[in-house]
PDB file of C-alpha atoms in Angstrom:
ATOM      1  CA  MET A   1     -18.345 -38.346 -23.223  1.00 44.00           C
ATOM      2  CA  PHE A   2     -17.333 -35.342 -21.373  1.00 40.00           C
ATOM      3  CA  SER A   3     -18.676 -35.108 -17.692  1.00 45.00           C
ATOM      4  CA  LEU A   4     -18.305 -32.155 -15.040  1.00 45.00           C
ATOM      5  CA  SER A   5     -18.482 -34.774 -12.514  1.00 44.00           C
ATOM      6  CA  LYS A   6     -15.092 -35.270 -12.580  1.00 43.00           C
ATOM      7  CA  SER A   7     -13.618 -32.191 -12.937  1.00 44.00           C
ATOM      8  CA  LYS A   8     -12.152 -29.750 -10.618  1.00 45.00           C
ATOM      9  CA  PHE A   9     -15.270 -27.256 -10.414  1.00 43.00           C
ATOM     10  CA  PRO A  10     -17.440 -28.721  -8.457  1.00 44.00           C
ATOM     11  CA  THR A  11     -14.562 -29.517  -5.757  1.00 46.00           C
ATOM     12  CA  VAL A  12     -13.682 -25.488  -5.420  1.00 45.00           C
ATOM     13  CA  TRP A  13     -15.988 -22.997  -7.071  1.00 47.00           C
ATOM     14  CA  PRO A  14     -18.900 -23.554  -5.099  1.00 51.00           C
ATOM     15  CA  ILE A  15     -16.842 -22.585  -2.008  1.00 52.00           C
ATOM     16  CA  ASN A  16     -15.448 -19.549  -3.936  1.00 59.00           C
ATOM     17  CA  TYR A  17     -18.932 -18.476  -5.046  1.00 64.00           C
ATOM     18  CA  ARG A  18     -20.301 -18.636  -1.735  1.00 70.00           C
ATOM     19  CA  HIS A  19     -17.334 -16.574  -0.305  1.00 68.00           C
ATOM     20  CA  LEU A  20     -17.302 -13.983  -3.505  1.00 70.00           C
ATOM     21  CA  GLY A  21     -20.950 -13.716  -2.949  1.00 70.00           C
ATOM     22  CA  ALA A  22     -20.450 -12.581   0.438  1.00 73.00           C
ATOM     23  CA  ILE A  23     -17.432  -9.853  -0.103  1.00 74.00           C
ATOM     24  CA  ALA A  24     -18.747  -8.932  -3.188  1.00 73.00           C
ATOM     25  CA  ALA A  25     -22.465  -7.824  -1.184  1.00 76.00           C
ATOM     26  CA  LEU A  26     -20.291  -6.140   1.717  1.00 77.00           C
ATOM     27  CA  ILE A  27     -18.016  -4.600  -0.736  1.00 74.00           C
ATOM     28  CA  LEU A  28     -21.586  -2.606  -2.164  1.00 78.00           C
ATOM     29  CA  ILE A  29     -22.658  -1.982   1.321  1.00 75.00           C
ATOM     30  CA  SER A  30     -19.438  -0.382   1.955  1.00 74.00           C
ATOM     31  CA  LEU A  31     -19.497   1.541  -1.293  1.00 72.00           C
ATOM     32  CA  LEU A  32     -23.020   3.170  -0.837  1.00 73.00           C
ATOM     33  CA  SER A  33     -21.849   3.873   2.483  1.00 69.00           C
ATOM     34  CA  SER A  34     -19.192   5.605   2.015  1.00 63.00           C
ATOM     35  CA  PHE A  35     -20.390   7.987  -0.812  1.00 66.00           C
ATOM     36  CA  SER A  36     -23.671   8.619   0.903  1.00 65.00           C
ATOM     37  CA  GLY A  37     -22.215   9.847   3.731  1.00 58.00           C
ATOM     38  CA  VAL A  38     -23.039   7.643   6.200  1.00 58.00           C
ATOM     39  CA  SER A  39     -22.720   8.896   9.993  1.00 54.00           C
ATOM     40  CA  SER A  40     -19.976   7.385  12.078  1.00 59.00           C
ATOM     41  CA  VAL A  41     -21.845   7.780  15.242  1.00 63.00           C
ATOM     42  CA  HIS A  42     -24.549   6.064  15.665  1.00 69.00           C
ATOM     43  CA  SER A  43     -27.602   6.117  18.375  1.00 75.00           C
ATOM     44  CA  ILE A  44     -26.735   2.639  20.945  1.00 81.00           C
ATOM     45  CA  SER A  45     -29.811   2.402  23.440  1.00 80.00           C
ATOM     46  CA  ASN A  46     -29.070  -1.551  23.890  1.00 86.00           C
ATOM     47  CA  SER A  47     -27.574  -4.814  23.530  1.00 88.00           C
ATOM     48  CA  TRP A  48     -28.968  -5.142  20.530  1.00 89.00           C
ATOM     49  CA  ASP A  49     -28.225  -2.206  19.162  1.00 85.00           C
ATOM     50  CA  GLY A  50     -24.479  -2.461  20.178  1.00 85.00           C
ATOM     51  CA  PHE A  51     -24.325  -5.815  18.406  1.00 89.00           C
ATOM     52  CA  LEU A  52     -25.945  -4.873  14.994  1.00 86.00           C
ATOM     53  CA  TRP A  53     -23.667  -1.706  14.696  1.00 86.00           C
ATOM     54  CA  GLY A  54     -20.592  -3.976  15.716  1.00 86.00           C
ATOM     55  CA  LEU A  55     -21.366  -6.391  12.999  1.00 86.00           C
ATOM     56  CA  ALA A  56     -22.039  -3.409  10.254  1.00 85.00           C
ATOM     57  CA  ASP A  57     -19.345  -0.833  11.407  1.00 85.00           C
ATOM     58  CA  PRO A  58     -16.170  -2.337  10.270  1.00 85.00           C
ATOM     59  CA  VAL A  59     -17.598  -3.178   6.323  1.00 85.00           C
ATOM     60  CA  LEU A  60     -19.039   0.580   6.479  1.00 82.00           C
ATOM     61  CA  ARG A  61     -16.000   2.939   5.543  1.00 81.00           C
ATOM     62  CA  LEU A  62     -14.298   1.408   2.395  1.00 83.00           C
ATOM     63  CA  ASP A  63     -10.956   1.800   3.635  1.00 80.00           C
ATOM     64  CA  SER A  64     -11.935   0.229   7.026  1.00 83.00           C
ATOM     65  CA  PHE A  65     -13.174  -2.949   4.816  1.00 87.00           C
ATOM     66  CA  VAL A  66     -10.585  -3.160   2.210  1.00 87.00           C
ATOM     67  CA  SER A  67      -7.573  -3.501   4.644  1.00 87.00           C
ATOM     68  CA  ILE A  68      -9.547  -6.238   6.640  1.00 89.00           C
ATOM     69  CA  LEU A  69      -9.902  -7.798   3.353  1.00 88.00           C
ATOM     70  CA  ALA A  70      -6.292  -7.598   1.874  1.00 87.00           C
ATOM     71  CA  MET A  71      -5.349  -8.521   5.576  1.00 88.00           C
ATOM     72  CA  GLY A  72      -7.338 -11.948   4.647  1.00 86.00           C
ATOM     73  CA  LEU A  73      -5.934 -12.172   1.283  1.00 85.00           C
ATOM     74  CA  LEU A  74      -2.263 -12.069   2.691  1.00 85.00           C
ATOM     75  CA  SER A  75      -2.551 -14.462   4.914  1.00 81.00           C
ATOM     76  CA  GLY A  76      -3.955 -17.241   2.806  1.00 75.00           C
ATOM     77  CA  ASN A  77      -1.109 -20.226   2.085  1.00 66.00           C
ATOM     78  CA  MET A  78       1.398 -18.218   4.021  1.00 73.00           C
ATOM     79  CA  VAL A  79       3.189 -19.155   7.591  1.00 70.00           C
ATOM     80  CA  HIS A  80       1.297 -18.502  10.278  1.00 75.00           C
ATOM     81  CA  SER A  81      -1.502 -17.498   8.460  1.00 76.00           C
ATOM     82  CA  SER A  82      -3.567 -17.517  11.889  1.00 81.00           C
ATOM     83  CA  LEU A  83      -0.981 -15.713  13.832  1.00 84.00           C
ATOM     84  CA  MET A  84      -2.186 -12.772  11.434  1.00 86.00           C
ATOM     85  CA  THR A  85      -5.822 -13.013  11.694  1.00 86.00           C
ATOM     86  CA  VAL A  86      -5.841 -13.321  15.458  1.00 88.00           C
ATOM     87  CA  SER A  87      -3.249 -10.313  15.790  1.00 90.00           C
ATOM     88  CA  PHE A  88      -5.004  -8.218  13.491  1.00 90.00           C
ATOM     89  CA  ILE A  89      -8.641  -8.733  15.536  1.00 91.00           C
ATOM     90  CA  PHE A  90      -6.710  -8.348  18.609  1.00 93.00           C
ATOM     91  CA  ALA A  91      -5.273  -5.254  17.546  1.00 93.00           C
ATOM     92  CA  ALA A  92      -8.447  -4.099  16.571  1.00 92.00           C
ATOM     93  CA  MET A  93      -9.854  -5.143  20.377  1.00 91.00           C
ATOM     94  CA  VAL A  94      -6.896  -2.841  21.528  1.00 92.00           C
ATOM     95  CA  GLY A  95      -8.056   0.196  19.564  1.00 92.00           C
ATOM     96  CA  ILE A  96     -11.499   0.065  20.744  1.00 89.00           C
ATOM     97  CA  ILE A  97     -10.605  -0.024  24.453  1.00 89.00           C
ATOM     98  CA  LEU A  98      -7.829   2.936  23.788  1.00 90.00           C
ATOM     99  CA  HIS A  99     -10.862   4.900  22.463  1.00 88.00           C
ATOM    100  CA  LEU A 100     -12.641   4.123  25.312  1.00 86.00           C
ATOM    101  CA  LEU A 101     -10.032   4.650  27.890  1.00 87.00           C
ATOM    102  CA  GLN A 102     -10.206   8.075  25.631  1.00 85.00           C
ATOM    103  CA  ILE A 103      -6.447   7.709  25.223  1.00 86.00           C
ATOM    104  CA  ASN A 104      -6.270   9.992  21.675  1.00 85.00           C
ATOM    105  CA  LEU A 105      -4.244   8.220  18.580  1.00 84.00           C
ATOM    106  CA  PHE A 106      -3.522  11.247  16.518  1.00 83.00           C
ATOM    107  CA  GLY A 107      -4.164  10.864  12.757  1.00 84.00           C
ATOM    108  CA  ALA A 108      -5.862   7.561  13.109  1.00 85.00           C
ATOM    109  CA  GLU A 109      -7.558   7.727  10.156  1.00 86.00           C
ATOM    110  CA  ILE A 110      -4.548   8.730   8.083  1.00 89.00           C
ATOM    111  CA  ALA A 111      -2.915   5.737   9.372  1.00 89.00           C
ATOM    112  CA  ILE A 112      -5.498   3.472   8.313  1.00 87.00           C
ATOM    113  CA  ALA A 113      -5.011   4.729   5.049  1.00 88.00           C
ATOM    114  CA  VAL A 114      -1.618   4.500   5.072  1.00 90.00           C
ATOM    115  CA  ALA A 115      -1.359   0.892   6.286  1.00 88.00           C
ATOM    116  CA  THR A 116      -4.070   0.152   3.657  1.00 88.00           C
ATOM    117  CA  ILE A 117      -1.495   1.170   0.878  1.00 90.00           C
ATOM    118  CA  ALA A 118       1.006  -0.521   2.009  1.00 89.00           C
ATOM    119  CA  LEU A 119      -0.706  -4.007   2.702  1.00 87.00           C
ATOM    120  CA  GLY A 120      -2.239  -3.322  -1.028  1.00 87.00           C
ATOM    121  CA  GLY A 121       1.350  -2.781  -2.300  1.00 87.00           C
ATOM    122  CA  ILE A 122       2.679  -5.911  -0.844  1.00 85.00           C
ATOM    123  CA  LEU A 123      -0.593  -8.042  -2.560  1.00 84.00           C
ATOM    124  CA  VAL A 124       0.705  -6.644  -5.753  1.00 83.00           C
ATOM    125  CA  MET A 125       4.173  -7.845  -5.042  1.00 80.00           C
ATOM    126  CA  PRO A 126       3.337 -11.688  -4.122  1.00 65.00           C
ATOM    127  CA  ASN A 127       7.278 -12.852  -4.238  1.00 65.00           C
ATOM    128  CA  GLN A 128       8.363 -10.148  -1.675  1.00 62.00           C
ATOM    129  CA  ARG A 129       5.940 -11.098   1.368  1.00 71.00           C
ATOM    130  CA  ASN A 130       7.074 -11.304   5.002  1.00 79.00           C
ATOM    131  CA  TRP A 131       4.660 -12.741   7.705  1.00 81.00           C
ATOM    132  CA  VAL A 132       6.513 -10.680  10.325  1.00 85.00           C
ATOM    133  CA  ILE A 133       6.045  -7.566   8.100  1.00 85.00           C
ATOM    134  CA  VAL A 134       2.383  -8.748   7.423  1.00 85.00           C
ATOM    135  CA  VAL A 135       1.803  -9.129  11.071  1.00 88.00           C
ATOM    136  CA  VAL A 136       3.123  -6.023  12.037  1.00 89.00           C
ATOM    137  CA  LEU A 137       0.986  -3.799   9.469  1.00 87.00           C
ATOM    138  CA  GLY A 138      -1.953  -5.595  10.309  1.00 88.00           C
ATOM    139  CA  ALA A 139      -1.549  -4.486  13.731  1.00 90.00           C
ATOM    140  CA  ILE A 140      -1.580  -1.232  13.188  1.00 90.00           C
ATOM    141  CA  ALA A 141      -4.182  -1.223  10.820  1.00 89.00           C
ATOM    142  CA  GLY A 142      -6.249  -3.141  13.166  1.00 91.00           C
ATOM    143  CA  THR A 143      -5.438  -1.072  16.336  1.00 92.00           C
ATOM    144  CA  PHE A 144      -6.332   2.223  14.251  1.00 91.00           C
ATOM    145  CA  LEU A 145      -9.273   0.799  12.629  1.00 90.00           C
ATOM    146  CA  GLY A 146     -10.800  -0.262  16.197  1.00 89.00           C
ATOM    147  CA  TYR A 147      -9.790   3.177  17.690  1.00 90.00           C
ATOM    148  CA  VAL A 148     -11.842   4.831  14.270  1.00 86.00           C
ATOM    149  CA  GLU A 149     -14.807   2.432  14.569  1.00 80.00           C
ATOM    150  CA  THR A 150     -15.615   2.779  18.256  1.00 80.00           C
ATOM    151  CA  GLN A 151     -16.950   6.764  18.400  1.00 74.00           C
ATOM    152  CA  SER A 152     -20.448   5.670  18.849  1.00 71.00           C
ATOM    153  CA  LEU A 153     -19.197   3.864  22.089  1.00 76.00           C
ATOM    154  CA  LEU A 154     -18.480   6.790  24.077  1.00 71.00           C
ATOM    155  CA  GLY A 155     -20.944   6.889  27.147  1.00 74.00           C
ATOM    156  CA  VAL A 156     -22.954   4.016  26.137  1.00 79.00           C
ATOM    157  CA  GLY A 157     -23.241   1.199  28.939  1.00 83.00           C
ATOM    158  CA  LEU A 158     -21.223  -1.764  29.777  1.00 87.00           C
ATOM    159  CA  LEU A 159     -23.824  -4.723  28.097  1.00 91.00           C
ATOM    160  CA  PRO A 160     -24.245  -2.437  24.407  1.00 87.00           C
ATOM    161  CA  THR A 161     -20.376  -1.997  24.728  1.00 88.00           C
ATOM    162  CA  LEU A 162     -19.645  -5.662  24.984  1.00 91.00           C
ATOM    163  CA  THR A 163     -22.218  -6.799  22.442  1.00 91.00           C
ATOM    164  CA  TYR A 164     -20.733  -4.093  20.169  1.00 90.00           C
ATOM    165  CA  ILE A 165     -16.872  -5.563  20.427  1.00 90.00           C
ATOM    166  CA  LEU A 166     -18.496  -9.104  19.830  1.00 92.00           C
ATOM    167  CA  GLY A 167     -20.236  -7.846  16.551  1.00 90.00           C
ATOM    168  CA  THR A 168     -17.043  -6.220  15.440  1.00 90.00           C
ATOM    169  CA  ILE A 169     -14.941  -9.415  16.340  1.00 91.00           C
ATOM    170  CA  LEU A 170     -17.273 -11.922  14.285  1.00 91.00           C
ATOM    171  CA  THR A 171     -17.201  -9.209  11.018  1.00 90.00           C
ATOM    172  CA  LEU A 172     -13.418  -9.024  10.988  1.00 91.00           C
ATOM    173  CA  TYR A 173     -12.894 -12.488  11.450  1.00 90.00           C
ATOM    174  CA  ALA A 174     -15.454 -13.622   9.067  1.00 88.00           C
ATOM    175  CA  VAL A 175     -14.128 -11.402   6.215  1.00 88.00           C
ATOM    176  CA  ALA A 176     -10.432 -11.751   6.864  1.00 88.00           C
ATOM    177  CA  THR A 177     -11.486 -15.852   7.024  1.00 87.00           C
ATOM    178  CA  SER A 178     -13.809 -15.771   3.712  1.00 85.00           C
ATOM    179  CA  ALA A 179     -10.893 -14.297   1.881  1.00 84.00           C
ATOM    180  CA  LYS A 180      -8.463 -16.449   3.277  1.00 84.00           C
ATOM    181  CA  GLN A 181     -10.558 -19.412   1.999  1.00 81.00           C
ATOM    182  CA  ILE A 182     -10.478 -18.031  -1.603  1.00 78.00           C
ATOM    183  CA  VAL A 183      -7.006 -17.723  -1.408  1.00 77.00           C
ATOM    184  CA  ASN A 184      -6.400 -21.191   0.002  1.00 74.00           C
ATOM    185  CA  SER A 185      -9.270 -22.867  -2.488  1.00 72.00           C
ATOM    186  CA  ILE A 186      -7.716 -21.676  -5.514  1.00 67.00           C
ATOM    187  CA  ASN A 187      -3.916 -22.353  -4.476  1.00 63.00           C
ATOM    188  CA  LYS A 188      -5.039 -26.101  -3.353  1.00 60.00           C
ATOM    189  CA  GLU A 189      -6.377 -26.426  -7.280  1.00 55.00           C
ATOM    190  CA  LYS A 190      -3.228 -25.191  -7.913  1.00 55.00           C
ATOM    191  CA  ILE A 191      -4.433 -22.244 -10.259  1.00 57.00           C
ATOM    192  CA  GLN A 192      -1.642 -20.360  -9.660  1.00 58.00           C
ATOM    193  CA  ASN A 193      -1.599 -18.013 -12.635  1.00 64.00           C
ATOM    194  CA  ALA A 194      -5.085 -16.903 -11.283  1.00 62.00           C
ATOM    195  CA  LEU A 195      -4.243 -16.494  -8.355  1.00 63.00           C
ATOM    196  CA  PHE A 196      -1.342 -14.302  -9.107  1.00 65.00           C
ATOM    197  CA  TRP A 197      -3.392 -12.166 -11.218  1.00 69.00           C
ATOM    198  CA  THR A 198      -6.249 -12.041  -8.581  1.00 72.00           C
ATOM    199  CA  THR A 199      -4.177 -10.814  -6.153  1.00 75.00           C
ATOM    200  CA  ARG A 200      -2.097  -8.508  -8.175  1.00 78.00           C
ATOM    201  CA  PHE A 201      -5.146  -7.004  -9.277  1.00 81.00           C
ATOM    202  CA  VAL A 202      -6.871  -6.519  -5.955  1.00 81.00           C
ATOM    203  CA  GLY A 203      -3.618  -5.223  -4.716  1.00 83.00           C
ATOM    204  CA  PHE A 204      -3.761  -2.532  -7.008  1.00 86.00           C
ATOM    205  CA  ALA A 205      -7.485  -1.727  -6.284  1.00 86.00           C
ATOM    206  CA  VAL A 206      -6.801  -1.323  -2.738  1.00 86.00           C
ATOM    207  CA  CYS A 207      -3.741   0.692  -2.753  1.00 88.00           C
ATOM    208  CA  GLY A 208      -5.963   3.079  -5.195  1.00 87.00           C
ATOM    209  CA  ILE A 209      -8.632   2.775  -2.607  1.00 85.00           C
ATOM    210  CA  GLY A 210      -6.116   3.650   0.258  1.00 85.00           C
ATOM    211  CA  MET A 211      -4.599   6.764  -1.818  1.00 89.00           C
ATOM    212  CA  VAL A 212      -8.003   8.264  -2.657  1.00 85.00           C
ATOM    213  CA  PHE A 213      -8.910   8.338   1.155  1.00 83.00           C
ATOM    214  CA  LEU A 214      -5.319   9.561   2.239  1.00 85.00           C
ATOM    215  CA  SER A 215      -5.589  12.763  -0.438  1.00 85.00           C
ATOM    216  CA  SER A 216      -9.001  13.277   0.987  1.00 80.00           C
ATOM    217  CA  LEU A 217      -7.476  13.553   4.644  1.00 78.00           C
ATOM    218  CA  ILE A 218      -4.735  15.512   4.057  1.00 81.00           C
ATOM    219  CA  ALA A 219      -6.033  18.060   1.271  1.00 66.00           C
TER     220      ALA A 219
END
């Protein structure tokens, strides 16, 4: 008799469904917020406001969200994957600090769009990945992402600022790690064909989103 008890699905797909469901929900939120024109400047009056907006801001802009997602997918099953994630998050913190110090980074939104296109392009070409290039691109994307997402913190107190940064770090880590776990779990089961076409499809989607935002910025 055929039984699912010893098949590969119970070992890998429950994990995938959990991460995929979370990412799908965040994609929906990001799409709705991007097309509804949610303001990037929020009223933060206390630490709780800071923490909640810190959690939300990285996924409210679709181009920023897909760059985080692309970094997570690229770090899956690559050498120095932890370094990729850490450098991306650290760069975002640097971007936040630069904005708080009122150091201008010109063309920040354009830089995010360009980095998003580049990360998507690497996803499309799975056999041409170099971890150094991914780390550098991730650091660039993270710095400008952190810079852009911190507009609400100007003039805000110390504690709300710290809780905002904490919330931002948690979201960046959760999204990137979830994407990495999806890649690792698929690769662990040696479903190489599925992994190849999935990452290529996502790569094309990421490139497309980056191009749309870039064209809107330079139009």
